[in-house]
Short mmCIF file of C-alpha atoms in Angstrom, two decimals:
data_model
loop_
_atom_site.label_atom_id
_atom_site.label_comp_id
_atom_site.label_asym_id
_atom_site.label_seq_id
_atom_site.Cartn_x
_atom_site.Cartn_y
_atom_site.Cartn_z
CA UNK A 362 -14.81 -5.27 13.74
CA UNK A 363 -12.74 -6.62 10.87
CA UNK A 364 -9.06 -6.98 11.49
CA UNK A 365 -5.67 -7.65 10.06
CA UNK A 366 -3.35 -8.51 12.89
CA UNK A 367 0.41 -8.57 12.71
CA UNK A 368 1.92 -10.69 15.43
CA UNK A 369 4.71 -8.39 16.56
CA UNK A 370 4.81 -4.62 16.57
CA UNK A 371 8.49 -4.25 17.36
CA UNK A 372 11.25 -6.81 16.91
CA UNK A 373 15.02 -6.72 17.28
CA UNK A 374 16.90 -9.60 15.68
CA UNK A 375 20.54 -10.44 15.08
CA UNK A 376 22.16 -10.75 11.68
CA UNK A 377 21.79 -14.28 10.36
CA UNK A 378 18.74 -15.13 12.43
CA UNK A 379 15.63 -16.62 10.83
CA UNK A 380 12.73 -14.24 11.32
CA UNK A 381 9.02 -14.93 11.02
CA UNK A 382 6.49 -12.14 10.62
CA UNK A 383 2.93 -13.33 10.94
CA UNK A 384 -0.20 -11.76 9.54
CA UNK A 385 -3.69 -13.02 10.35
CA UNK A 386 -6.99 -11.75 8.97
CA UNK A 387 -10.44 -12.70 10.17
CA UNK A 388 -12.42 -11.73 7.06
CA UNK A 389 -12.00 -14.89 4.95
CA UNK A 390 -10.03 -12.91 2.36
CA UNK A 391 -8.35 -14.63 -0.57
CA UNK A 392 -5.78 -11.93 -1.26
CA UNK A 393 -2.99 -11.01 1.11
CA UNK A 394 0.08 -8.83 0.64
CA UNK A 395 3.39 -8.12 2.34
CA UNK A 396 5.15 -4.76 1.92
CA UNK A 397 8.13 -3.07 3.40
CA UNK A 398 8.02 0.67 3.95
CA UNK A 399 11.15 2.80 3.89
CA UNK A 400 11.46 6.61 3.87
CA UNK A 401 11.61 7.95 0.34
CA UNK A 402 10.81 4.57 -1.17
CA UNK A 403 7.20 4.21 -0.13
CA UNK A 404 5.60 0.79 0.17
CA UNK A 405 7.31 -1.86 -1.90
CA UNK A 406 5.57 -5.15 -2.56
CA UNK A 407 7.53 -8.19 -1.40
CA UNK A 408 5.09 -11.03 -2.04
CA UNK A 409 1.38 -11.51 -2.41
CA UNK A 410 -0.97 -14.46 -2.32
CA UNK A 411 -4.35 -14.86 -3.98
CA UNK A 412 -5.24 -18.21 -2.44
CA UNK A 413 -4.04 -20.84 0.00
CA UNK A 414 -0.64 -22.20 -1.02
CA UNK A 415 -0.49 -19.72 -3.92
CA UNK A 416 2.10 -16.98 -3.95
CA UNK A 417 3.48 -14.46 -6.38
CA UNK A 418 6.66 -12.45 -6.21
CA UNK A 419 6.34 -8.76 -5.86
CA UNK A 420 8.94 -6.17 -6.77
CA UNK A 421 11.53 -6.98 -4.08
CA UNK A 422 11.32 -10.69 -3.17
CA UNK A 423 15.06 -11.25 -2.75
CA UNK A 424 15.96 -12.35 0.75
CA UNK A 425 12.35 -13.17 1.64
CA UNK A 426 9.99 -16.11 1.37
CA UNK A 427 6.34 -16.55 2.33
CA UNK A 428 3.99 -19.24 3.51
CA UNK A 429 0.21 -19.47 3.14
CA UNK A 430 -0.89 -22.82 4.57
CA UNK A 431 -4.22 -21.51 5.83
CA UNK A 432 -6.45 -18.89 4.30
CA UNK A 433 -6.32 -16.57 7.28
CA UNK A 434 -2.56 -16.57 7.78
CA UNK A 435 0.20 -15.18 5.57
CA UNK A 436 3.72 -15.44 6.95
CA UNK A 437 6.78 -13.53 5.79
CA UNK A 438 10.10 -15.27 6.40
CA UNK A 439 13.56 -13.81 6.44
CA UNK A 440 15.75 -16.90 6.11
CA UNK A 441 18.90 -15.11 7.24
CA UNK A 442 18.23 -11.58 8.42
CA UNK A 443 20.57 -8.83 7.31
CA UNK A 444 20.90 -5.22 8.44
CA UNK A 445 19.50 -3.95 5.14
CA UNK A 446 16.24 -5.66 6.02
CA UNK A 447 15.71 -3.27 8.91
CA UNK A 448 12.39 -1.70 8.01
CA UNK A 449 8.71 -1.44 8.73
CA UNK A 450 6.72 -4.36 7.34
CA UNK A 451 3.06 -3.96 6.50
CA UNK A 452 0.51 -6.66 5.76
CA UNK A 453 -2.74 -6.10 3.84
CA UNK A 454 -5.69 -8.16 2.71
CA UNK A 455 -8.75 -7.87 0.48
CA UNK A 456 -11.58 -10.15 -0.47
CA UNK A 457 -11.97 -8.82 -4.00
CA UNK A 458 -10.00 -10.45 -6.80
CA UNK A 459 -9.95 -7.29 -8.88
CA UNK A 460 -10.17 -3.56 -8.25
CA UNK A 461 -13.55 -1.94 -8.06
CA UNK A 462 -15.31 0.99 -6.44
CA UNK A 463 -16.10 -1.10 -3.41
CA UNK A 464 -12.65 -2.59 -3.20
CA UNK A 465 -11.74 -2.38 0.44
CA UNK A 466 -8.18 -3.16 1.39
CA UNK A 467 -7.42 -3.70 5.05
CA UNK A 468 -4.01 -3.07 6.57
CA UNK A 469 -2.29 -4.30 9.67
CA UNK A 470 -0.62 -1.94 12.11
CA UNK A 471 2.87 -2.71 10.85
CA UNK A 472 5.86 -4.52 12.31
CA UNK A 473 9.04 -2.57 12.97
CA UNK A 474 12.01 -4.87 12.49
CA UNK A 475 15.53 -3.91 13.49
CA UNK A 476 18.37 -6.22 12.50
CA UNK A 477 21.59 -5.64 14.44
CA UNK B 56 5.40 -4.13 -15.47
CA UNK B 57 3.39 -1.84 -13.28
CA UNK B 58 4.86 1.27 -11.75
CA UNK B 59 3.64 4.23 -9.71
CA UNK B 60 5.65 7.44 -9.47
CA UNK B 61 5.13 10.26 -7.00
CA UNK B 62 7.67 12.96 -7.72
CA UNK B 63 6.99 15.26 -4.74
CA UNK B 64 8.72 13.96 -1.61
CA UNK B 65 7.33 16.85 0.44
CA UNK B 66 4.74 19.57 0.02
CA UNK B 67 3.67 22.56 2.09
CA UNK B 68 0.26 24.19 1.91
CA UNK B 69 -1.39 26.98 3.84
CA UNK B 70 -4.46 26.06 5.84
CA UNK B 71 -7.71 26.52 3.86
CA UNK B 72 -5.90 26.46 0.51
CA UNK B 73 -6.14 23.70 -2.09
CA UNK B 74 -3.22 21.40 -2.91
CA UNK B 75 -2.50 18.92 -5.68
CA UNK B 76 -0.43 15.81 -5.10
CA UNK B 77 0.99 14.28 -8.27
CA UNK B 78 0.84 10.64 -9.30
CA UNK B 79 1.77 9.05 -12.61
CA UNK B 80 1.53 5.38 -13.38
CA UNK B 81 2.55 2.84 -15.95
CA UNK B 82 0.75 -0.39 -16.76
CA UNK B 83 0.03 -2.63 -19.70
CA UNK B 84 -3.37 -3.57 -18.26
CA UNK B 85 -6.43 -2.16 -19.98
CA UNK B 86 -8.43 -2.38 -16.76
CA UNK B 87 -7.07 -1.17 -13.46
CA UNK B 88 -7.97 0.76 -10.36
CA UNK B 89 -6.21 3.72 -8.79
CA UNK B 90 -6.30 4.50 -5.09
CA UNK B 91 -5.10 7.20 -2.75
CA UNK B 92 -4.27 6.49 0.88
CA UNK B 93 -3.39 8.77 3.78
CA UNK B 94 -0.93 7.65 6.44
CA UNK B 95 -0.76 9.90 9.52
CA UNK B 96 2.09 9.68 11.98
CA UNK B 97 0.21 6.93 13.83
CA UNK B 98 0.98 4.66 10.87
CA UNK B 99 -2.51 3.49 9.94
CA UNK B 100 -3.46 3.48 6.26
CA UNK B 101 -6.65 5.42 5.55
CA UNK B 102 -8.42 4.97 2.21
CA UNK B 103 -9.35 8.28 0.59
CA UNK B 104 -10.56 7.78 -2.96
CA UNK B 105 -10.79 5.30 -5.84
CA UNK B 106 -10.82 5.75 -9.64
CA UNK B 107 -11.49 2.94 -12.10
CA UNK B 108 -9.74 3.05 -15.46
CA UNK B 109 -13.07 3.01 -17.31
CA UNK B 110 -14.73 5.63 -15.14
CA UNK B 111 -15.51 8.59 -17.33
CA UNK B 112 -15.92 11.05 -14.51
CA UNK B 113 -13.29 12.05 -11.99
CA UNK B 114 -13.89 10.57 -8.56
CA UNK B 115 -14.77 12.85 -5.67
CA UNK B 116 -15.11 12.14 -1.94
CA UNK B 117 -15.84 15.19 0.16
CA UNK B 118 -12.78 17.46 0.05
CA UNK B 119 -10.85 14.93 -2.06
CA UNK B 120 -11.02 14.70 -5.81
CA UNK B 121 -8.97 12.73 -8.27
CA UNK B 122 -7.86 14.44 -11.46
CA UNK B 123 -7.69 11.44 -13.79
CA UNK B 124 -6.02 11.93 -17.16
CA UNK B 125 -5.88 8.50 -18.73
CA UNK B 126 -3.93 9.45 -21.84
CA UNK B 127 -1.24 11.02 -19.68
CA UNK B 128 -1.44 8.16 -17.17
CA UNK B 129 -1.81 10.55 -14.30
CA UNK B 130 -4.07 10.40 -11.25
CA UNK B 131 -3.44 13.49 -9.17
CA UNK B 132 -5.14 13.98 -5.80
CA UNK B 133 -6.63 17.38 -5.11
CA UNK B 134 -7.41 18.33 -1.52
CA UNK B 135 -9.57 21.41 -1.22
CA UNK B 136 -9.65 23.68 1.83
CA UNK B 137 -6.70 22.04 3.59
CA UNK B 138 -6.94 21.44 7.30
CA UNK B 139 -4.19 20.95 9.89
CA UNK B 140 -5.32 17.34 10.25
CA UNK B 141 -4.43 16.73 6.59
CA UNK B 142 -0.73 16.76 7.49
CA UNK B 143 0.38 13.19 6.71
CA UNK B 144 2.00 10.94 4.12
CA UNK B 145 -0.08 10.35 1.02
CA UNK B 146 0.32 7.30 -1.17
CA UNK B 147 -0.96 6.65 -4.66
CA UNK B 148 -1.61 2.99 -5.46
CA UNK B 149 -2.72 0.86 -8.41
CA UNK B 150 -4.26 -2.56 -8.78
CA UNK B 151 -4.55 -4.33 -12.11
CA UNK B 152 -6.97 -7.01 -13.24
CA UNK B 153 -4.41 -9.06 -15.07
CA UNK B 154 -1.70 -9.29 -12.48
CA UNK B 155 -3.40 -11.54 -9.96
CA UNK B 156 -4.75 -8.52 -8.16
CA UNK B 157 -1.29 -7.14 -7.49
CA UNK B 158 -1.45 -3.89 -5.53
CA UNK B 159 1.49 -1.51 -5.78
CA UNK B 160 2.25 1.87 -4.21
CA UNK B 161 4.24 4.96 -5.04
CA UNK B 162 7.01 6.53 -2.98
CA UNK B 163 4.63 8.82 -1.11
CA UNK B 164 4.33 12.58 -0.60
CA UNK B 165 4.60 14.12 2.84
CA UNK B 166 2.11 16.95 3.14
CA UNK B 167 2.49 19.63 5.80
CA UNK B 168 -0.35 22.07 6.38
CA UNK B 169 0.69 25.40 7.86
CA UNK B 170 -1.65 27.40 10.13
#
């Protein structure tokens, strides 16, 4: 069964801490995405990557960075966590470079981050 | 820049009736794909339907159909014969060819089906 796995389901971190959210997929996908989901705002794209060591900013990259050293792993990094980064973070991946009728996008279960 | 707008934060529908969830989009790409996803309270994202920008016919998948009006840049989801299990968040999404495969979502619509 194909999977996108997010390392932590629930995290509580202190303001100023460095936070790592890990996403691993076992489908040899080139494309991986990080979103945050907030009520009323939907899913907002933070960063995405279309290949190893390649990354592109999404719509809300401020306060975040990413790392893609291996194809299967896409890490989201909060260099200095702040309370306004309390949210649900969702990872996704797909093997197709472009949209199409067979374009299957796989999602992780989400990581709930609380910054206190 | 790409943008997806869902203007209905919440919708109610009576069981067995049809409901339309609105989605408008903005893109400079000539080729793109539009998606609808369902997110129940469990949090998983469930793919419902896909429409390509060059598809001449509206997509249909069982009780789901996509009312695609390219000139208006709208891609509304129609759910026929609503069921209680349809109560969930619904997200419209778009992926363009010329943006590195960037996938963006709208704000979502929370649908509640009444018995």
